GROMACS .gro file of C-alpha atoms in nm:
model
  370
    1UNK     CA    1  -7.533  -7.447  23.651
    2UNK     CA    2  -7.685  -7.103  23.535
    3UNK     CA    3  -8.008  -7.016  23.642
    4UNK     CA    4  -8.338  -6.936  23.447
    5UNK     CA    5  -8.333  -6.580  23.522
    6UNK     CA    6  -8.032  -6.575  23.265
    7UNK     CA    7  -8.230  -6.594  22.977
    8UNK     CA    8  -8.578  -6.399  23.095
    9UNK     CA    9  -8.493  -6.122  22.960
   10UNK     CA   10  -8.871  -5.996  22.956
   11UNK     CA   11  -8.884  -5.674  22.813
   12UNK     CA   12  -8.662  -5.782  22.522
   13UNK     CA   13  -8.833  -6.104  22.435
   14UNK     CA   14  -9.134  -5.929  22.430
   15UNK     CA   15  -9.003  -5.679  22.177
   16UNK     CA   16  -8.833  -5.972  21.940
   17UNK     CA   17  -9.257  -6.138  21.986
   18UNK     CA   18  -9.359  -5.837  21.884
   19UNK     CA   19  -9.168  -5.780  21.575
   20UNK     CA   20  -9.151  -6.085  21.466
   21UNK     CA   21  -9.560  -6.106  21.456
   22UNK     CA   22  -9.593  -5.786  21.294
   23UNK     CA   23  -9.299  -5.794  21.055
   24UNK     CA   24  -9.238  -6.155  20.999
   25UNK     CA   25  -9.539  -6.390  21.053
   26UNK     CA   26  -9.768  -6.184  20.841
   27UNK     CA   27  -9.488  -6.208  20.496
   28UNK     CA   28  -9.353  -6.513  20.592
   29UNK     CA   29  -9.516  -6.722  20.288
   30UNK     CA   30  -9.468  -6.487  20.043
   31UNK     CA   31  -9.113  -6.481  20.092
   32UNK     CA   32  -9.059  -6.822  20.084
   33UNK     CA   33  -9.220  -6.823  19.724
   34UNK     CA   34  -9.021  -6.499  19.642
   35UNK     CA   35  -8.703  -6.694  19.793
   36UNK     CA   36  -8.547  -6.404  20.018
   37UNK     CA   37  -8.673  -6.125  20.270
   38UNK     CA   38  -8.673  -5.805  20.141
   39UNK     CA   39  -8.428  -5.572  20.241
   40UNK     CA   40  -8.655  -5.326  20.422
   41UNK     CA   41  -8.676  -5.576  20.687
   42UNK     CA   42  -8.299  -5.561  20.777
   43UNK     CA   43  -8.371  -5.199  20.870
   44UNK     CA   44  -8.692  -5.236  21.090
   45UNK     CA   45  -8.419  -5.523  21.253
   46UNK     CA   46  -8.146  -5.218  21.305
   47UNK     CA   47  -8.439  -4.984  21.406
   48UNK     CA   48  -8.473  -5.162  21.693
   49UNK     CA   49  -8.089  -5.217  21.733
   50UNK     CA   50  -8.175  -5.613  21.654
   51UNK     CA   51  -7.883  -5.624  21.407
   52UNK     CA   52  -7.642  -5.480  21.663
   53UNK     CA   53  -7.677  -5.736  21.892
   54UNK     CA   54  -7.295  -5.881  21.991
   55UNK     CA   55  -7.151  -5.631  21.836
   56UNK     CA   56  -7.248  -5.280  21.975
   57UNK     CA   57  -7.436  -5.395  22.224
   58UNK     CA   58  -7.552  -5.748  22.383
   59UNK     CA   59  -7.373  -6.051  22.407
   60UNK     CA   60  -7.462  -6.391  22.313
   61UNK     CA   61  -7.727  -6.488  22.597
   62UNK     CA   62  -7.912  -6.209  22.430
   63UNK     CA   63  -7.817  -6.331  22.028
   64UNK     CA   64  -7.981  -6.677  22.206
   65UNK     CA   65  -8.288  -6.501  22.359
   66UNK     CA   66  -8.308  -6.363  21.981
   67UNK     CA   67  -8.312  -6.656  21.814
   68UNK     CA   68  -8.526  -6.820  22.082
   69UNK     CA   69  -8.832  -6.542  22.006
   70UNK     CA   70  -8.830  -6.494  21.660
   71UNK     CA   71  -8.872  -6.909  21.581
   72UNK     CA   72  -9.141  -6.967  21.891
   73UNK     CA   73  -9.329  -6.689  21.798
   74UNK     CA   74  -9.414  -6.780  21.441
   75UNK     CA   75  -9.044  -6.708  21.251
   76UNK     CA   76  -8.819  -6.970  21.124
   77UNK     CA   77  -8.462  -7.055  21.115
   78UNK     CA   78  -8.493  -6.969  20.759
   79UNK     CA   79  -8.585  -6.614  20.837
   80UNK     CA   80  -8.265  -6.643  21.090
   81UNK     CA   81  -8.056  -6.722  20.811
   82UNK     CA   82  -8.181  -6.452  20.559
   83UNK     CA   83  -8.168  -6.140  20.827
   84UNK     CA   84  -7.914  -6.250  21.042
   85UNK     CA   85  -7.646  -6.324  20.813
   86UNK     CA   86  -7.439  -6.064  20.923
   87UNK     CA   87  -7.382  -6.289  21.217
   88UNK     CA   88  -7.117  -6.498  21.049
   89UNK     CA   89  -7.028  -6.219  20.777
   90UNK     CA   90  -6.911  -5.948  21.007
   91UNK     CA   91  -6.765  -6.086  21.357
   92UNK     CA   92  -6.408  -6.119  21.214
   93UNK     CA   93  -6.395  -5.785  21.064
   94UNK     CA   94  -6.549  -5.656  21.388
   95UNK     CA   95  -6.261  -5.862  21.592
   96UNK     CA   96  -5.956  -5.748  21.379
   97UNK     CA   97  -6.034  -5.390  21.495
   98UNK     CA   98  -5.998  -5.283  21.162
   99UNK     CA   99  -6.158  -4.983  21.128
  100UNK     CA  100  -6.198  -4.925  20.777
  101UNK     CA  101  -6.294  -5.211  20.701
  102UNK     CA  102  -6.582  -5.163  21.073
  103UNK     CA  103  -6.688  -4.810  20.902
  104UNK     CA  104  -6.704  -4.977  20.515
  105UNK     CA  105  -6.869  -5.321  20.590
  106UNK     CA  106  -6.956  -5.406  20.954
  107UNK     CA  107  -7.125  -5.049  21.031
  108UNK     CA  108  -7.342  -5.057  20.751
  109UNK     CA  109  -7.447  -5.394  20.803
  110UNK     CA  110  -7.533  -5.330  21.150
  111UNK     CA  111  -7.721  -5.058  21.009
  112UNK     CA  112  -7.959  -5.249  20.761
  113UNK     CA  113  -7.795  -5.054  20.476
  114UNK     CA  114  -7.579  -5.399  20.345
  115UNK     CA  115  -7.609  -5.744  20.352
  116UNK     CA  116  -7.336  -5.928  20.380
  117UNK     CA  117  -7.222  -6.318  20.387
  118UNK     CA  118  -6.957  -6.559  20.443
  119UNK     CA  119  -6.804  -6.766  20.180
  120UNK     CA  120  -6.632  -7.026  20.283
  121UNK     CA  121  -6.779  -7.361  20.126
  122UNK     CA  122  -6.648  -7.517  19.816
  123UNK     CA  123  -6.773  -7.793  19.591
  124UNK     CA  124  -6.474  -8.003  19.680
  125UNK     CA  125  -6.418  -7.840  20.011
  126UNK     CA  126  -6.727  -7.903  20.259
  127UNK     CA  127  -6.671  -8.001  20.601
  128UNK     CA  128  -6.277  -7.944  20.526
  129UNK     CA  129  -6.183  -7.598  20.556
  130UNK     CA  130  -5.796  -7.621  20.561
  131UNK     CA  131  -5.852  -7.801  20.185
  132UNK     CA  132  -6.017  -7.488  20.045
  133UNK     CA  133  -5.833  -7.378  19.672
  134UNK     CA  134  -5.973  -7.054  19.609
  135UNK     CA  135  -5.679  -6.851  19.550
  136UNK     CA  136  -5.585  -6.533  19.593
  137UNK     CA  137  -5.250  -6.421  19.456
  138UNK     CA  138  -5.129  -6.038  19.508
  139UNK     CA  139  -5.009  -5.798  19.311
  140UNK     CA  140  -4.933  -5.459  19.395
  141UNK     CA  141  -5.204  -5.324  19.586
  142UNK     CA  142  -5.495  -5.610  19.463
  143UNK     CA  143  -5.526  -5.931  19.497
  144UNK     CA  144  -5.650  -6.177  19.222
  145UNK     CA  145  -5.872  -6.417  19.292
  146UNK     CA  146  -5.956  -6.724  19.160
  147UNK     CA  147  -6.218  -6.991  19.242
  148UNK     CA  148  -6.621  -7.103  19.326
  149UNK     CA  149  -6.781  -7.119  19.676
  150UNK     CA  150  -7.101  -7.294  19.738
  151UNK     CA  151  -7.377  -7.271  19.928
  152UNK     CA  152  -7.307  -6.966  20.057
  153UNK     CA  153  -7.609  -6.830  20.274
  154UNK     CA  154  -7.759  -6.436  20.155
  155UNK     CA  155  -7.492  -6.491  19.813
  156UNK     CA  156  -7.741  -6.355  19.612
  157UNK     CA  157  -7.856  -6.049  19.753
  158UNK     CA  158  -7.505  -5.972  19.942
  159UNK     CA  159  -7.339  -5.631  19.909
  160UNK     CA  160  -7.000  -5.758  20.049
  161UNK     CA  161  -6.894  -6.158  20.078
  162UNK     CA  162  -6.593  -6.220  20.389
  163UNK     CA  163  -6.439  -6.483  20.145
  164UNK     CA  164  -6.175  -6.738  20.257
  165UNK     CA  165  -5.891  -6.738  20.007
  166UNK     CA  166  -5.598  -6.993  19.971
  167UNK     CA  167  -5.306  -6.684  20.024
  168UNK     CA  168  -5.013  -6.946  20.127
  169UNK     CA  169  -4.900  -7.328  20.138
  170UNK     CA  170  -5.143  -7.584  20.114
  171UNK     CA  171  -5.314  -7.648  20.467
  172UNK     CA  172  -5.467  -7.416  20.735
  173UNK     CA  173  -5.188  -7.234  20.744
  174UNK     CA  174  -5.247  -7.073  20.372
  175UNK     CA  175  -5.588  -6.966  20.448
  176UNK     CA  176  -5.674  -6.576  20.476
  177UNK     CA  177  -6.008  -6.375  20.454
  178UNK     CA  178  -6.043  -6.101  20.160
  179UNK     CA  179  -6.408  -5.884  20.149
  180UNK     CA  180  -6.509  -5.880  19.810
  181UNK     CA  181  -6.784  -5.659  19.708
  182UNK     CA  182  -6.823  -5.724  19.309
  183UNK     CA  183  -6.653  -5.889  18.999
  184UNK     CA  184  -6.785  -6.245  19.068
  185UNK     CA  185  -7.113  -6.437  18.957
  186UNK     CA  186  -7.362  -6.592  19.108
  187UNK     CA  187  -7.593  -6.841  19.034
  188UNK     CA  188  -7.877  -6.922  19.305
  189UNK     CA  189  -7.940  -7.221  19.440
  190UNK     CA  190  -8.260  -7.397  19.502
  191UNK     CA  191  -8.320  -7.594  19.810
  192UNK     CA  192  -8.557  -7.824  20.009
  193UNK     CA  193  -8.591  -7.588  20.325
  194UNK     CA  194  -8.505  -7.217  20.372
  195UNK     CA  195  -8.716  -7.098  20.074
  196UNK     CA  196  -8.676  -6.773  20.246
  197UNK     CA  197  -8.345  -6.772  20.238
  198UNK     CA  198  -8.146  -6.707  19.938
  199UNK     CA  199  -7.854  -6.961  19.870
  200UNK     CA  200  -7.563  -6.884  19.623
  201UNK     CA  201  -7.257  -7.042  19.402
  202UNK     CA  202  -7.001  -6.763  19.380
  203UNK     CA  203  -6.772  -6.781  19.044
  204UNK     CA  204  -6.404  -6.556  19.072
  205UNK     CA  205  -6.271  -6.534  18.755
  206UNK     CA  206  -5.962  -6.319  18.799
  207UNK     CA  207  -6.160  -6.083  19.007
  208UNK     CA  208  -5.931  -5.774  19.161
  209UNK     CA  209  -5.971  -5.735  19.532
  210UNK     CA  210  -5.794  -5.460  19.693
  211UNK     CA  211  -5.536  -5.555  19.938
  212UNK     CA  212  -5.675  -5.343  20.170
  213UNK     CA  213  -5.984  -5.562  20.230
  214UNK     CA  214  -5.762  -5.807  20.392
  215UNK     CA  215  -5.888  -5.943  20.750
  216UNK     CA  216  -5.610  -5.936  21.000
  217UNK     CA  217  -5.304  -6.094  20.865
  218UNK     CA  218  -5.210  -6.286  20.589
  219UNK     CA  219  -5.264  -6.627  20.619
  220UNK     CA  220  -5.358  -6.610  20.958
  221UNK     CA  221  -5.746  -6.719  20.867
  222UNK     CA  222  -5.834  -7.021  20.975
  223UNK     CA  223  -5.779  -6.932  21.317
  224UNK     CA  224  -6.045  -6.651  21.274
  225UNK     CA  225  -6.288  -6.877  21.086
  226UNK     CA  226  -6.273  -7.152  21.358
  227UNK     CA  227  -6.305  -6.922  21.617
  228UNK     CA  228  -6.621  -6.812  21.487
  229UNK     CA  229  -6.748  -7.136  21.454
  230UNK     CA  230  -6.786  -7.186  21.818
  231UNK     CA  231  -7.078  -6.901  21.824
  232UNK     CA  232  -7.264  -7.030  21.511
  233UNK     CA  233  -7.304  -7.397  21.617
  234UNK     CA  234  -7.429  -7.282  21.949
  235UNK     CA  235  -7.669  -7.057  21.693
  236UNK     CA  236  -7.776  -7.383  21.540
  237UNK     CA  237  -7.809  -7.540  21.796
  238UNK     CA  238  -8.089  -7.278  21.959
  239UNK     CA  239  -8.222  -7.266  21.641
  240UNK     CA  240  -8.313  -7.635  21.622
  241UNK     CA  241  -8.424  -7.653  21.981
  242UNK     CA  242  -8.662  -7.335  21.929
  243UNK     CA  243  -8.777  -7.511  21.604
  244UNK     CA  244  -8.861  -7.837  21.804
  245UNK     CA  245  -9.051  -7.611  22.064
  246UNK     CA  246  -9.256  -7.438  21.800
  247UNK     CA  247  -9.356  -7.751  21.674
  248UNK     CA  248  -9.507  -7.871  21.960
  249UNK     CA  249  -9.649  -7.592  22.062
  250UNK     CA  250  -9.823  -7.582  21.703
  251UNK     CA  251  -9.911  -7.961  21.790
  252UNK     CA  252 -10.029  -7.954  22.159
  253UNK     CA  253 -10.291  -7.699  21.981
  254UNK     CA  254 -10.361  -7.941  21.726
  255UNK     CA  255 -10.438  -8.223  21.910
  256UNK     CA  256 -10.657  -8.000  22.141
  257UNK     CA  257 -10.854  -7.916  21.897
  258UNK     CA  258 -10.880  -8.197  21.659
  259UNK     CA  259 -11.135  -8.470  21.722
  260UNK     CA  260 -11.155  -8.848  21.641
  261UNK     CA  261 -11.373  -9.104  21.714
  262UNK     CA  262 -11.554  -8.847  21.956
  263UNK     CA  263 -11.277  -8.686  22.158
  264UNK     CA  264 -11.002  -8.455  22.174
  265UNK     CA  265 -10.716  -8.645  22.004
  266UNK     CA  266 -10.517  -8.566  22.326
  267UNK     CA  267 -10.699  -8.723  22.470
  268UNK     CA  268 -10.537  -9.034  22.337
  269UNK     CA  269 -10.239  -9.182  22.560
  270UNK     CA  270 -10.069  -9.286  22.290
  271UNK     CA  271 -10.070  -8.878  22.180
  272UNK     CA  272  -9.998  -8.743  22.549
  273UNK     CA  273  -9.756  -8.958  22.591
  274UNK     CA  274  -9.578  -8.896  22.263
  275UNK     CA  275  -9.608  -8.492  22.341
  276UNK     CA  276  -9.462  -8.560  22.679
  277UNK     CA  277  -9.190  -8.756  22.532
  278UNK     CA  278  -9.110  -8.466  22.287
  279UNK     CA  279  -9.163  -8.218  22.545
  280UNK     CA  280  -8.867  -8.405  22.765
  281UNK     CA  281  -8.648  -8.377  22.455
  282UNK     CA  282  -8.639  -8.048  22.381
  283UNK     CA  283  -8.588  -7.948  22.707
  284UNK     CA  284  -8.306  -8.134  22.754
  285UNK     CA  285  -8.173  -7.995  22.452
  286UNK     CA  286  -8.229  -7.659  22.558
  287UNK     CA  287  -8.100  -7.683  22.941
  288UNK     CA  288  -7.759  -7.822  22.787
  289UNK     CA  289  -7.770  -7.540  22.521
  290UNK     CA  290  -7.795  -7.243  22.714
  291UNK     CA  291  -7.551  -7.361  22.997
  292UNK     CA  292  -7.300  -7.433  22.686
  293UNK     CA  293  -7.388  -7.079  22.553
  294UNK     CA  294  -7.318  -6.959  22.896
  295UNK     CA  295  -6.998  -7.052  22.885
  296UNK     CA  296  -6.903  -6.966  22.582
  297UNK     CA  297  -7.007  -6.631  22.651
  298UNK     CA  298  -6.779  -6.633  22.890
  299UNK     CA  299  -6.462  -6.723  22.677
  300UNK     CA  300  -6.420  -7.081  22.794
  301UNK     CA  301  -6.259  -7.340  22.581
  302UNK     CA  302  -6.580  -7.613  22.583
  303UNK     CA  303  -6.532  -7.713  22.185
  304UNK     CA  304  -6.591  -8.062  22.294
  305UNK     CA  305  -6.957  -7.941  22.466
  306UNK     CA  306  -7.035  -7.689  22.171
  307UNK     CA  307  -7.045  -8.053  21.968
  308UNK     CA  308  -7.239  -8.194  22.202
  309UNK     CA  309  -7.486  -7.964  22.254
  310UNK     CA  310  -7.530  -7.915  21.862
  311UNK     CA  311  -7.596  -8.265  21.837
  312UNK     CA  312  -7.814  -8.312  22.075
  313UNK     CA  313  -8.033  -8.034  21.968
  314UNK     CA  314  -8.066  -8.107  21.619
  315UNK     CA  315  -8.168  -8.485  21.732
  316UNK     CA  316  -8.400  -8.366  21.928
  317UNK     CA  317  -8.533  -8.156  21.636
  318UNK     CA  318  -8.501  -8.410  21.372
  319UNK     CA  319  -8.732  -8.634  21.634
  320UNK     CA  320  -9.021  -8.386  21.736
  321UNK     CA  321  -9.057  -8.204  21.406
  322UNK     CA  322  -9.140  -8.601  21.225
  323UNK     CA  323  -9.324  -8.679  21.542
  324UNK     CA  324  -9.528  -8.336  21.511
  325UNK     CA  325  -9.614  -8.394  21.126
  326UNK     CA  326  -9.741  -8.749  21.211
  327UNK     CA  327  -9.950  -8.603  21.488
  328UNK     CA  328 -10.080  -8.335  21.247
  329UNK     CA  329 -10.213  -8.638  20.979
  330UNK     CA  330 -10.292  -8.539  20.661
  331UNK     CA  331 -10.258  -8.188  20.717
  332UNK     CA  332  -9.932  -8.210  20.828
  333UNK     CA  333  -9.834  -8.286  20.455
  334UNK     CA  334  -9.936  -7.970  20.341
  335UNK     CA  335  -9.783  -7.663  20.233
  336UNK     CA  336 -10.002  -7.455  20.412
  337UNK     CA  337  -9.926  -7.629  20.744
  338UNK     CA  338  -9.635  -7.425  20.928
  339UNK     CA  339  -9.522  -7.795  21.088
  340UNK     CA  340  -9.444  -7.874  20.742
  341UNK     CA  341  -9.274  -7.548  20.690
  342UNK     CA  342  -9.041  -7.665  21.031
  343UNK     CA  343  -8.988  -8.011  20.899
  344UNK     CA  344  -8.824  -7.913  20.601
  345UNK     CA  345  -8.605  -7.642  20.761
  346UNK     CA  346  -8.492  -7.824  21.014
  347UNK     CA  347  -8.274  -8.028  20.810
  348UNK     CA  348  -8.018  -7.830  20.700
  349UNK     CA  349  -7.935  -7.757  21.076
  350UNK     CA  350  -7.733  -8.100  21.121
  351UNK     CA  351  -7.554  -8.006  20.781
  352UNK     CA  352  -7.483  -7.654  20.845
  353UNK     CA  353  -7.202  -7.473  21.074
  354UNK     CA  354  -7.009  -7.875  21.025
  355UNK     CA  355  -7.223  -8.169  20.998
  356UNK     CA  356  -7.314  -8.380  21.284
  357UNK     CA  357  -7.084  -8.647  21.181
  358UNK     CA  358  -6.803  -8.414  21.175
  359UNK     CA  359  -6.885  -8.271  21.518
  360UNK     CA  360  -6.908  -8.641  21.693
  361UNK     CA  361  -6.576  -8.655  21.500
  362UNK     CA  362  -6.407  -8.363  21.648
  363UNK     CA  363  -6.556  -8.453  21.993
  364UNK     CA  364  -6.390  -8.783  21.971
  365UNK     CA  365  -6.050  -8.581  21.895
  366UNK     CA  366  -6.056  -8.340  22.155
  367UNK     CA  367  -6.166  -8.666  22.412
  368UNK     CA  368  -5.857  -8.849  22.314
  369UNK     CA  369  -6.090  -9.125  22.179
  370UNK     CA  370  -5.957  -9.051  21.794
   0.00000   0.00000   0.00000
């Protein structure tokens, strides 16, 4: 087992708590009724090299300590998505070593100066990445492409989208990943959590891409894009865990302070004992989490855990964010209630990076169970 000293990392949590409650906490509500984060806060991220993390610098023990900070003290996993989208736009242009593509697209996005995202989601193509039909034919030295993506995280404000493109046969073999900067639509989306984040359907329409914004090889995709997958469920899954732990902080603080029928409401079994219970559950979730992350980190092949620890983190999440709004009452209804806020969010993270039925699914698989 790892041990806690792992994941102190004082001196940088306490920068990540400081930025987020000077940068972050203070805008948070007007963004989410703007519906994005403005791009001057990507570069006070890259000023303090917060963008760069797992890719010039850090690994993913810090990219967990990150996510860890900016939720507990005050962020969200919205504000996650929004600023850290770079996370799942750039890592396979940064692994295909590349470098025109690392000095047009990843550099700058390390630097604050673009956003990027990922498209990969379709409307007939969730879960299923192999049945993707976006499609990209070439000629000469473009390719054409043809299709819509969904959902796609930062689509709005993105300078660059890392778009999977049907390039072959019909499968996961005929899957390849074109950056495409312009020449498409977009229509935003509105949703029941993120509000900060801005959420897109793409539209190609015979838009030219030049052949030399291919990622790696030619139909060689869907390795790339599954390999990533690994890091952003274990993303998720920190994110829900750090959700759950904000909650109850913001409830233990609550129920200190709130009285009924002459006491602290606390003071109540029934309430200690249902803060206990939470208390148990996220730190179950988290001890799995950051052992999983651990290994990860250190290139083991632990699919079957990633799933695991995924689920069991956005369970616990699910659980102590409802249990925190009912502990909250009234006010726990209301939009000016940062529990709310959490219990919204939260449930996109069993959705996003492969639902939870899909991961129990490919757990089963990889168990021989299926």
């Amino acid at each position: 087992m790892i041990t806690k000293d792992l994941y102190e990392r004082k001196e940088f949590r306490q920068l990540v708590k400081d930025f987020t409650r000077n940068e972050i906490v203070p805008h948070l509500d007007e963004w989410e009724r703007q519906g994005e984060v403005p791009r001057e806060l990507h570069k006070k991220a890259a000023e303090l090299d917060l963008l760069g993390i797992g890719f010039e610098h850090g690994d993913l023990l810090d990219s967990v300590v990150l996510t860890e900070e900016i939720i507990q003290s005050g962020g969200s996993s919205g504000v996650m998505a929004a600023l850290f989208t770079l996370g799942i736009a750039i890592p396979h242009i940064w692994q295909s070593g590349n470098q025109d593509l690392i000095e047009r697209f990843a550099k700058p996005a390390i630097r604050g100066e673009k956003i990027g995202s990922l498209a990969v989601t379709e409307p007939g193509a969730g879960s299923d990445v192999a049945g993707i039909r976006t499609k990209a034919v070439k000629e000469g030295d473009h390719y054409i492409v043809n299709g819509t993506k969904t959902f796609i995280t930062s689509g709005c404000r993105a300078d660059f989208v890392t778009t999977a493109v049907r390039t072959g046969e019909k499968g996961h073999k005929g899957i390849s990943l074109l950056v495409i900067e312009d020449g498409f639509t977009r229509r935003k989306l509105d949703k029941m959590g993120w509000h900060c984040s801005d959420t897109a359907e793409l539209h190609f329409d015979d838009v030219h891409v030049p052949a030399k914004n291919l990622v790696g090889e030619e139909n060689q995709g869907f390795a790339l894009i599954m390999r990533q997958f690994q890091v952003e469920r274990i993303t998720m899954a920190v994110e829900a865990y750090a959700t759950a732990q904000r909650a109850l902080d913001l409830t233990v603080e609550w129920t200190r302070n709130r009285e009924t029928f002459g006491k602290p409401l606390i003071k109540n079994q029934v309430v200690s004992h249902k803060l206990a219970e939470m208390a148990q559950k996220i730190d179950l979730a988290r001890t799995y989490t950051r052992e999983v992350a651990a290994r990860v980190n250190r290139n083991e092949e632990c699919v079957t855990e990633v799933c695991f620890a995924k689920n069991a983190a956005v369970q616990a999440c699910g659980e102590v964010v409802d249990a925190a709004v009912q502990l909250h009452g009234g006010m726990g209804y209301m939009r000016e209630s940062e529990v709310e806020r959490h219990y919204r969010d939260a449930r996109i993270l069993g959705i996003g990076g492969g639902a939870s039925e899909v991961m129990t699914e490919l757990a089963a698989r990889r168990l021989g169970f299926a």
